[in-house]
Amino acid sequence: METNKGRPNYDDFHNGWLTFFETIKITKPSTCLFIGTEASNSLRDAINESDFEIVNFTRDDKISRTYPRRATIKQSDNQIIELIFIQHTSQYFSWGKWNDYI
């Protein structure tokens, strides 16, 4: 981002997913925690350009000002990864409420 107020656009998130898919093939995590929920909006489009598929995607009940999301993705070799998207921790973040969620 060009400034500390800069925001990623849709293409930034989309391209980030493509890099993410290549990275998790190497690191093989079972769970990934995303600080912010906006990246989840481009997951469905980006996953079509990978050898992963979405097994499950949910938007859970609102916590503070944000609807958390969870996704389960699976690679062609059957590697399963849980993705958890929570409210960005930069402002007005309630650690207790989100800790209970996670």
mmCIF file with all atom_site columns, C-alpha atoms in Angstrom:
data_model
loop_
_atom_site.group_PDB
_atom_site.id
_atom_site.type_symbol
_atom_site.label_atom_id
_atom_site.label_alt_id
_atom_site.label_comp_id
_atom_site.label_asym_id
_atom_site.label_entity_id
_atom_site.label_seq_id
_atom_site.pdbx_PDB_ins_code
_atom_site.Cartn_x
_atom_site.Cartn_y
_atom_site.Cartn_z
_atom_site.occupancy
_atom_site.B_iso_or_equiv
_atom_site.pdbx_formal_charge
_atom_site.auth_seq_id
_atom_site.auth_comp_id
_atom_site.auth_asym_id
_atom_site.auth_atom_id
_atom_site.pdbx_PDB_model_num
ATOM 1   C CA . MET A 1 1   ? 0.000   0.000   0.000   1.00 0.00 ? 1   MET A CA 1
ATOM 2   C CA . GLU A 1 2   ? 1.208   3.474   -0.751  1.00 0.00 ? 2   GLU A CA 1
ATOM 3   C CA . THR A 1 3   ? 0.158   4.892   2.630   1.00 0.00 ? 3   THR A CA 1
ATOM 4   C CA . ASN A 1 4   ? -0.885  3.546   6.017   1.00 0.00 ? 4   ASN A CA 1
ATOM 5   C CA . LYS A 1 5   ? -4.486  4.391   5.045   1.00 0.00 ? 5   LYS A CA 1
ATOM 6   C CA . GLY A 1 6   ? -4.239  2.414   1.791   1.00 0.00 ? 6   GLY A CA 1
ATOM 7   C CA . ARG A 1 7   ? -6.544  -0.552  1.230   1.00 0.00 ? 7   ARG A CA 1
ATOM 8   C CA . PRO A 1 8   ? -6.008  -3.584  -0.991  1.00 0.00 ? 8   PRO A CA 1
ATOM 9   C CA . ASN A 1 9   ? -8.371  -3.816  -3.939  1.00 0.00 ? 9   ASN A CA 1
ATOM 10  C CA . TYR A 1 10  ? -10.103 -6.932  -5.248  1.00 0.00 ? 10  TYR A CA 1
ATOM 11  C CA . ASP A 1 11  ? -7.194  -7.811  -7.571  1.00 0.00 ? 11  ASP A CA 1
ATOM 12  C CA . ASP A 1 12  ? -4.729  -7.519  -4.681  1.00 0.00 ? 12  ASP A CA 1
ATOM 13  C CA . PHE A 1 13  ? -6.719  -10.052 -2.672  1.00 0.00 ? 13  PHE A CA 1
ATOM 14  C CA . HIS A 1 14  ? -7.220  -12.312 -5.714  1.00 0.00 ? 14  HIS A CA 1
ATOM 15  C CA . ASN A 1 15  ? -3.504  -12.366 -6.517  1.00 0.00 ? 15  ASN A CA 1
ATOM 16  C CA . GLY A 1 16  ? -2.710  -12.870 -2.832  1.00 0.00 ? 16  GLY A CA 1
ATOM 17  C CA . TRP A 1 17  ? -4.821  -16.027 -2.867  1.00 0.00 ? 17  TRP A CA 1
ATOM 18  C CA . LEU A 1 18  ? -2.845  -17.432 -5.802  1.00 0.00 ? 18  LEU A CA 1
ATOM 19  C CA . THR A 1 19  ? 0.382   -16.950 -3.839  1.00 0.00 ? 19  THR A CA 1
ATOM 20  C CA . PHE A 1 20  ? -1.278  -18.371 -0.720  1.00 0.00 ? 20  PHE A CA 1
ATOM 21  C CA . PHE A 1 21  ? -2.293  -21.576 -2.552  1.00 0.00 ? 21  PHE A CA 1
ATOM 22  C CA . GLU A 1 22  ? 1.284   -22.149 -3.703  1.00 0.00 ? 22  GLU A CA 1
ATOM 23  C CA . THR A 1 23  ? 2.657   -21.443 -0.215  1.00 0.00 ? 23  THR A CA 1
ATOM 24  C CA . ILE A 1 24  ? 0.348   -23.866 1.606   1.00 0.00 ? 24  ILE A CA 1
ATOM 25  C CA . LYS A 1 25  ? 1.335   -26.658 -0.761  1.00 0.00 ? 25  LYS A CA 1
ATOM 26  C CA . ILE A 1 26  ? 4.802   -26.345 0.764   1.00 0.00 ? 26  ILE A CA 1
ATOM 27  C CA . THR A 1 27  ? 3.984   -25.507 4.392   1.00 0.00 ? 27  THR A CA 1
ATOM 28  C CA . LYS A 1 28  ? 0.965   -27.844 4.681   1.00 0.00 ? 28  LYS A CA 1
ATOM 29  C CA . PRO A 1 29  ? -0.864  -26.091 7.553   1.00 0.00 ? 29  PRO A CA 1
ATOM 30  C CA . SER A 1 30  ? -4.049  -27.518 9.019   1.00 0.00 ? 30  SER A CA 1
ATOM 31  C CA . THR A 1 31  ? -5.476  -24.128 10.052  1.00 0.00 ? 31  THR A CA 1
ATOM 32  C CA . CYS A 1 32  ? -4.886  -20.555 8.858   1.00 0.00 ? 32  CYS A CA 1
ATOM 33  C CA . LEU A 1 33  ? -6.127  -17.514 10.768  1.00 0.00 ? 33  LEU A CA 1
ATOM 34  C CA . PHE A 1 34  ? -6.797  -14.389 8.714   1.00 0.00 ? 34  PHE A CA 1
ATOM 35  C CA . ILE A 1 35  ? -6.756  -11.018 10.478  1.00 0.00 ? 35  ILE A CA 1
ATOM 36  C CA . GLY A 1 36  ? -9.605  -9.395  8.560   1.00 0.00 ? 36  GLY A CA 1
ATOM 37  C CA . THR A 1 37  ? -12.545 -10.798 6.630   1.00 0.00 ? 37  THR A CA 1
ATOM 38  C CA . GLU A 1 38  ? -12.296 -8.973  3.313   1.00 0.00 ? 38  GLU A CA 1
ATOM 39  C CA . ALA A 1 39  ? -9.998  -11.554 1.699   1.00 0.00 ? 39  ALA A CA 1
ATOM 40  C CA . SER A 1 40  ? -12.788 -14.114 2.005   1.00 0.00 ? 40  SER A CA 1
ATOM 41  C CA . ASN A 1 41  ? -14.787 -12.169 -0.608  1.00 0.00 ? 41  ASN A CA 1
ATOM 42  C CA . SER A 1 42  ? -12.395 -13.177 -3.392  1.00 0.00 ? 42  SER A CA 1
ATOM 43  C CA . LEU A 1 43  ? -11.717 -16.767 -2.288  1.00 0.00 ? 43  LEU A CA 1
ATOM 44  C CA . ARG A 1 44  ? -14.374 -18.354 -4.524  1.00 0.00 ? 44  ARG A CA 1
ATOM 45  C CA . ASP A 1 45  ? -13.046 -16.732 -7.697  1.00 0.00 ? 45  ASP A CA 1
ATOM 46  C CA . ALA A 1 46  ? -9.373  -17.346 -6.934  1.00 0.00 ? 46  ALA A CA 1
ATOM 47  C CA . ILE A 1 47  ? -9.807  -20.981 -5.951  1.00 0.00 ? 47  ILE A CA 1
ATOM 48  C CA . ASN A 1 48  ? -11.008 -21.740 -9.486  1.00 0.00 ? 48  ASN A CA 1
ATOM 49  C CA . GLU A 1 49  ? -7.448  -21.018 -10.648 1.00 0.00 ? 49  GLU A CA 1
ATOM 50  C CA . SER A 1 50  ? -5.906  -23.566 -8.277  1.00 0.00 ? 50  SER A CA 1
ATOM 51  C CA . ASP A 1 51  ? -6.002  -27.286 -7.573  1.00 0.00 ? 51  ASP A CA 1
ATOM 52  C CA . PHE A 1 52  ? -7.967  -26.621 -4.362  1.00 0.00 ? 52  PHE A CA 1
ATOM 53  C CA . GLU A 1 53  ? -11.713 -26.708 -3.852  1.00 0.00 ? 53  GLU A CA 1
ATOM 54  C CA . ILE A 1 54  ? -14.005 -25.243 -1.229  1.00 0.00 ? 54  ILE A CA 1
ATOM 55  C CA . VAL A 1 55  ? -15.543 -27.978 0.893   1.00 0.00 ? 55  VAL A CA 1
ATOM 56  C CA . ASN A 1 56  ? -17.435 -25.638 3.211   1.00 0.00 ? 56  ASN A CA 1
ATOM 57  C CA . PHE A 1 57  ? -17.873 -21.873 3.592   1.00 0.00 ? 57  PHE A CA 1
ATOM 58  C CA . THR A 1 58  ? -19.911 -20.233 6.362   1.00 0.00 ? 58  THR A CA 1
ATOM 59  C CA . ARG A 1 59  ? -20.561 -16.762 7.684   1.00 0.00 ? 59  ARG A CA 1
ATOM 60  C CA . ASP A 1 60  ? -21.155 -17.003 11.408  1.00 0.00 ? 60  ASP A CA 1
ATOM 61  C CA . ASP A 1 61  ? -23.107 -14.797 13.822  1.00 0.00 ? 61  ASP A CA 1
ATOM 62  C CA . LYS A 1 62  ? -21.883 -11.244 14.190  1.00 0.00 ? 62  LYS A CA 1
ATOM 63  C CA . ILE A 1 63  ? -19.241 -10.526 16.842  1.00 0.00 ? 63  ILE A CA 1
ATOM 64  C CA . SER A 1 64  ? -18.785 -6.848  17.666  1.00 0.00 ? 64  SER A CA 1
ATOM 65  C CA . ARG A 1 65  ? -19.053 -5.211  14.219  1.00 0.00 ? 65  ARG A CA 1
ATOM 66  C CA . THR A 1 66  ? -18.033 -8.162  12.052  1.00 0.00 ? 66  THR A CA 1
ATOM 67  C CA . TYR A 1 67  ? -19.396 -11.440 10.715  1.00 0.00 ? 67  TYR A CA 1
ATOM 68  C CA . PRO A 1 68  ? -16.622 -14.010 11.097  1.00 0.00 ? 68  PRO A CA 1
ATOM 69  C CA . ARG A 1 69  ? -16.209 -16.545 8.332   1.00 0.00 ? 69  ARG A CA 1
ATOM 70  C CA . ARG A 1 70  ? -14.860 -20.053 8.118   1.00 0.00 ? 70  ARG A CA 1
ATOM 71  C CA . ALA A 1 71  ? -13.919 -22.054 5.099   1.00 0.00 ? 71  ALA A CA 1
ATOM 72  C CA . THR A 1 72  ? -12.582 -25.534 4.616   1.00 0.00 ? 72  THR A CA 1
ATOM 73  C CA . ILE A 1 73  ? -10.565 -26.101 1.483   1.00 0.00 ? 73  ILE A CA 1
ATOM 74  C CA . LYS A 1 74  ? -9.136  -29.298 0.053   1.00 0.00 ? 74  LYS A CA 1
ATOM 75  C CA . GLN A 1 75  ? -6.228  -29.801 -2.320  1.00 0.00 ? 75  GLN A CA 1
ATOM 76  C CA . SER A 1 76  ? -6.269  -32.438 -5.035  1.00 0.00 ? 76  SER A CA 1
ATOM 77  C CA . ASP A 1 77  ? -4.036  -34.631 -2.796  1.00 0.00 ? 77  ASP A CA 1
ATOM 78  C CA . ASN A 1 78  ? -6.829  -34.470 -0.149  1.00 0.00 ? 78  ASN A CA 1
ATOM 79  C CA . GLN A 1 79  ? -4.960  -32.064 2.146   1.00 0.00 ? 79  GLN A CA 1
ATOM 80  C CA . ILE A 1 80  ? -7.666  -30.323 4.232   1.00 0.00 ? 80  ILE A CA 1
ATOM 81  C CA . ILE A 1 81  ? -7.116  -26.777 5.559   1.00 0.00 ? 81  ILE A CA 1
ATOM 82  C CA . GLU A 1 82  ? -9.433  -24.739 7.760   1.00 0.00 ? 82  GLU A CA 1
ATOM 83  C CA . LEU A 1 83  ? -9.464  -20.983 7.105   1.00 0.00 ? 83  LEU A CA 1
ATOM 84  C CA . ILE A 1 84  ? -10.754 -18.668 9.843   1.00 0.00 ? 84  ILE A CA 1
ATOM 85  C CA . PHE A 1 85  ? -11.431 -14.987 9.111   1.00 0.00 ? 85  PHE A CA 1
ATOM 86  C CA . ILE A 1 86  ? -11.843 -12.659 12.090  1.00 0.00 ? 86  ILE A CA 1
ATOM 87  C CA . GLN A 1 87  ? -12.251 -8.910  12.551  1.00 0.00 ? 87  GLN A CA 1
ATOM 88  C CA . HIS A 1 88  ? -9.099  -6.950  11.797  1.00 0.00 ? 88  HIS A CA 1
ATOM 89  C CA . THR A 1 89  ? -7.338  -6.269  15.076  1.00 0.00 ? 89  THR A CA 1
ATOM 90  C CA . SER A 1 90  ? -6.331  -2.684  14.308  1.00 0.00 ? 90  SER A CA 1
ATOM 91  C CA . GLN A 1 91  ? -9.328  -0.888  15.882  1.00 0.00 ? 91  GLN A CA 1
ATOM 92  C CA . TYR A 1 92  ? -12.196 -1.554  18.274  1.00 0.00 ? 92  TYR A CA 1
ATOM 93  C CA . PHE A 1 93  ? -11.197 -5.176  18.710  1.00 0.00 ? 93  PHE A CA 1
ATOM 94  C CA . SER A 1 94  ? -12.624 -7.169  21.638  1.00 0.00 ? 94  SER A CA 1
ATOM 95  C CA . TRP A 1 95  ? -10.025 -9.820  22.446  1.00 0.00 ? 95  TRP A CA 1
ATOM 96  C CA . GLY A 1 96  ? -12.349 -11.658 24.833  1.00 0.00 ? 96  GLY A CA 1
ATOM 97  C CA . LYS A 1 97  ? -15.193 -12.081 22.344  1.00 0.00 ? 97  LYS A CA 1
ATOM 98  C CA . TRP A 1 98  ? -12.907 -13.200 19.530  1.00 0.00 ? 98  TRP A CA 1
ATOM 99  C CA . ASN A 1 99  ? -10.937 -15.509 21.802  1.00 0.00 ? 99  ASN A CA 1
ATOM 100 C CA . ASP A 1 100 ? -14.196 -17.297 22.639  1.00 0.00 ? 100 ASP A CA 1
ATOM 101 C CA . TYR A 1 101 ? -14.949 -17.634 18.912  1.00 0.00 ? 101 TYR A CA 1
ATOM 102 C CA . ILE A 1 102 ? -11.561 -19.055 18.013  1.00 0.00 ? 102 ILE A CA 1
#
